Amino acid sequence: MSQTVLVINSGSSSVKYQLIDPESGHAIAKGLAERIGEPEGHIQHRYSQKAVDLNEPLPDHGVALTEILRLFDEVGPALADADIVAVGHRIVQGGRYFDGPALIDDRVRNLIDELSTLAPLHNPAHLKGIDVARRLLPNVPHVAVFDTAFFQSLPPEAATYALDREIAEKYSVRRYGAHGTSHQYVSKRVSTILGARDLKQIVLHLGNGASASAIVGDKAIDTSMGLTPLEGLVMGTRTGDIDPAVVFHLERVAGMSVDEVDTLFNKKSGLKGLTGDNDMRGVREMAKSGDPEARKRARVALNIYVNRILKYIGSFTAEMGGVDVITFTAGIGENDIDLRREVCEQLVPFGVVLDEEANNQRVSEPITISKRGSSVRVMVVPTNEELAIAKQALTLV
Ligand code: ADP
């Protein structure tokens, strides 16, 4: 087996992992431990043709990771033979401290901890994964790869809110962005495929979470997510952009607490709030259903979704002084043919010409879906955040 990287993404009650060969990009084994801390835990481990399910309580991240390592030994591949050269940890918030991957030592660990105020749901969960993994795999370098790092290059006009400067400074309120690992990976692939370094690119990462970025050369100059991943595009369960005064209004007229509004905006809004379903496939089905009310609800939701994307394409194009390539990625971007068509149809007045036949394909490789002669090239490039983390981790070992 060639050199491998173990990529760990630990959430508050879950741990996702992949053992990756960063050279070939092959995921040798992968799995998910979920419902950590609940009475019934579950781990699924996949290796080769095998998928093994384990149903047992996983009281904490320590037990979950110990069980995962045991599954590697029992189901394969044995970690002792896997030539693991690094463990890459996905970290949501790197604040102002990290503009690239970092070798985890006690100082880096403490900075990730300090940044928990900016990502209260994520950084503490990542730390649990880091602490246990460092204990269980002490002889391998552990590397933190930050979702925000790619966006540390944002110029002040994109990174700064028009907020009282002292308050913003004192409480670290600025735009950090998120999904940076994906935006960086996808835009780099586009540059490599087209053999051009100085492109003006817009990347649309449309998954459960969704974000857009404007990239000139290899630097991000703007992005749709802000202090947290709540800002920007419409998402599965998040509002995206919304007048902040809605918070005051709901507090005053509905007596809602800040925590309730937080849950409303992050978990009960977006496609879910508009249609009852957070999953784009469900919304598409609803748009074709026999129930006229449901059909209308879904159609309005889809129009809002597309509209928000168009707002960002328009403003990013103006900010960059043009755009060479627009790229769709992540679950919706890679698979929803209708969504790509709906967005591109609105760009016809700007010279975008979609190649319907190319757009109708479902492929796992990058493709161009605009016609020759289109004013902007439109592409679909599958993202692979785990591979991107593995490759970044490797640069430090
Ligand atoms: P996550 O942000 O959780 O990684 P993904 O990138 O996997 O999310 O994207 C999940 C989204 O992709 C869901 O809304 C799902 O409905 C959507 N999706 C997956 N396949 C299709 C498809 N064939 N058509 C439309 N949407 C799809």
CSV table of N, CA and C and ligand atoms in Angstrom, one decimal, residues 16 179 205-210 236 271 278-284 305 329-337 339 362 383 385, ligand 1:
chain,number,residue,atom,x,y,z
A,16,LYS,N,-16.8,11.4,10.9
A,16,LYS,CA,-16.7,10.9,9.6
A,16,LYS,C,-15.2,10.7,9.3
A,179,HIS,N,-16.4,26.6,3.8
A,179,HIS,CA,-16.3,25.7,2.6
A,179,HIS,C,-15.0,26.0,1.8
A,205,HIS,N,-20.7,26.3,-4.6
A,205,HIS,CA,-20.7,25.0,-3.9
A,205,HIS,C,-22.2,24.9,-3.3
A,206,LEU,N,-22.9,24.0,-4.0
A,206,LEU,CA,-24.4,23.9,-3.6
A,206,LEU,C,-24.6,22.5,-3.0
A,207,GLY,N,-24.5,22.3,-1.7
A,207,GLY,CA,-24.8,21.1,-1.0
A,207,GLY,C,-25.9,21.4,0.0
A,208,ASN,N,-25.9,20.7,1.1
A,208,ASN,CA,-26.8,21.0,2.1
A,208,ASN,C,-26.6,22.4,2.6
A,209,GLY,N,-25.3,22.7,2.9
A,209,GLY,CA,-24.8,24.1,3.0
A,209,GLY,C,-24.5,24.6,1.6
A,210,ALA,N,-24.6,25.8,1.4
A,210,ALA,CA,-24.3,26.3,0.1
A,210,ALA,C,-23.5,27.7,0.1
A,236,GLY,N,-30.1,24.2,2.7
A,236,GLY,CA,-31.1,23.2,3.0
A,236,GLY,C,-32.0,23.6,4.2
A,271,LEU,N,-34.7,25.7,2.3
A,271,LEU,CA,-35.6,24.9,1.6
A,271,LEU,C,-36.6,24.2,2.6
A,278,ASN,N,-35.8,19.6,3.4
A,278,ASN,CA,-34.5,20.3,3.2
A,278,ASN,C,-33.7,19.7,2.1
A,279,ASP,N,-34.2,18.6,1.5
A,279,ASP,CA,-33.4,17.9,0.5
A,279,ASP,C,-33.9,18.3,-0.9
A,280,MET,N,-33.0,18.8,-1.7
A,280,MET,CA,-33.3,19.3,-3.1
A,280,MET,C,-34.1,18.3,-3.9
A,281,ARG,N,-33.8,17.0,-3.8
A,281,ARG,CA,-34.5,16.0,-4.5
A,281,ARG,C,-36.0,16.0,-4.2
A,282,GLY,N,-36.2,16.1,-2.8
A,282,GLY,CA,-37.6,16.2,-2.4
A,282,GLY,C,-38.4,17.4,-2.9
A,283,VAL,N,-37.6,18.5,-2.9
A,283,VAL,CA,-38.3,19.8,-3.4
A,283,VAL,C,-38.6,19.6,-4.9
A,284,ARG,N,-37.7,19.0,-5.7
A,284,ARG,CA,-37.9,18.8,-7.1
A,284,ARG,C,-39.2,17.9,-7.3
A,305,TYR,N,-34.2,30.2,-4.5
A,305,TYR,CA,-32.9,29.6,-4.5
A,305,TYR,C,-32.1,30.1,-5.7
A,329,THR,N,-20.6,22.9,-8.1
A,329,THR,CA,-20.1,21.7,-7.4
A,329,THR,C,-21.0,21.3,-6.2
A,330,ALA,N,-20.6,20.2,-5.6
A,330,ALA,CA,-21.3,19.6,-4.4
A,330,ALA,C,-22.7,19.0,-4.9
A,331,GLY,N,-23.4,18.4,-3.9
A,331,GLY,CA,-24.5,17.5,-4.2
A,331,GLY,C,-25.5,18.1,-5.2
A,332,ILE,N,-26.0,19.3,-5.0
A,332,ILE,CA,-26.9,19.9,-6.0
A,332,ILE,C,-26.2,20.4,-7.2
A,333,GLY,N,-25.1,21.1,-7.1
A,333,GLY,CA,-24.4,21.6,-8.2
A,333,GLY,C,-23.9,20.5,-9.2
A,334,GLU,N,-23.6,19.3,-8.6
A,334,GLU,CA,-23.1,18.2,-9.5
A,334,GLU,C,-24.2,17.4,-10.1
A,335,ASN,N,-25.4,17.4,-9.4
A,335,ASN,CA,-26.4,16.5,-9.9
A,335,ASN,C,-27.7,17.1,-10.4
A,336,ASP,N,-28.0,18.3,-10.0
A,336,ASP,CA,-29.3,18.9,-10.4
A,336,ASP,C,-29.2,19.6,-11.7
A,337,ILE,N,-29.5,18.8,-12.8
A,337,ILE,CA,-29.5,19.3,-14.2
A,337,ILE,C,-30.4,20.6,-14.3
A,339,LEU,N,-31.5,22.7,-12.1
A,339,LEU,CA,-31.0,23.9,-11.4
A,339,LEU,C,-29.9,24.6,-12.3
A,362,ARG,N,-24.6,13.0,-16.5
A,362,ARG,CA,-24.2,12.8,-15.1
A,362,ARG,C,-22.8,12.1,-15.1
A,383,THR,N,-16.5,18.1,-6.2
A,383,THR,CA,-15.6,18.5,-5.2
A,383,THR,C,-15.2,17.2,-4.4
A,385,GLU,N,-13.7,17.1,-0.6
A,385,GLU,CA,-13.1,17.8,0.5
A,385,GLU,C,-12.1,17.0,1.3
B,1,ADP,P1,-23.4,18.2,2.3
B,1,ADP,O1,-23.4,19.7,2.4
B,1,ADP,O2,-24.2,17.5,3.4
B,1,ADP,O3,-22.1,17.5,2.0
B,1,ADP,P2,-24.1,17.3,-0.4
B,1,ADP,O4,-23.0,18.0,-1.1
B,1,ADP,O5,-24.0,15.9,-0.3
B,1,ADP,O6,-24.3,17.9,1.1
B,1,ADP,O7,-25.5,17.8,-1.1
B,1,ADP,C1,-26.7,17.4,-0.6
B,1,ADP,C2,-27.8,17.9,-1.5
B,1,ADP,O8,-27.6,17.5,-2.8
B,1,ADP,C3,-29.2,17.6,-1.1
B,1,ADP,O9,-30.0,18.7,-1.1
B,1,ADP,C4,-29.6,16.6,-2.2
B,1,ADP,O10,-31.0,16.6,-2.4
B,1,ADP,C5,-28.8,17.1,-3.3
B,1,ADP,N1,-28.8,16.2,-4.4
B,1,ADP,C6,-28.1,15.0,-4.5
B,1,ADP,N2,-28.4,14.4,-5.7
B,1,ADP,C7,-29.3,15.1,-6.3
B,1,ADP,C8,-30.0,15.1,-7.6
B,1,ADP,N3,-29.8,14.0,-8.4
B,1,ADP,N4,-30.8,16.1,-8.0
B,1,ADP,C9,-31.0,17.1,-7.2
B,1,ADP,N5,-30.3,17.3,-6.0
B,1,ADP,C10,-29.5,16.3,-5.6
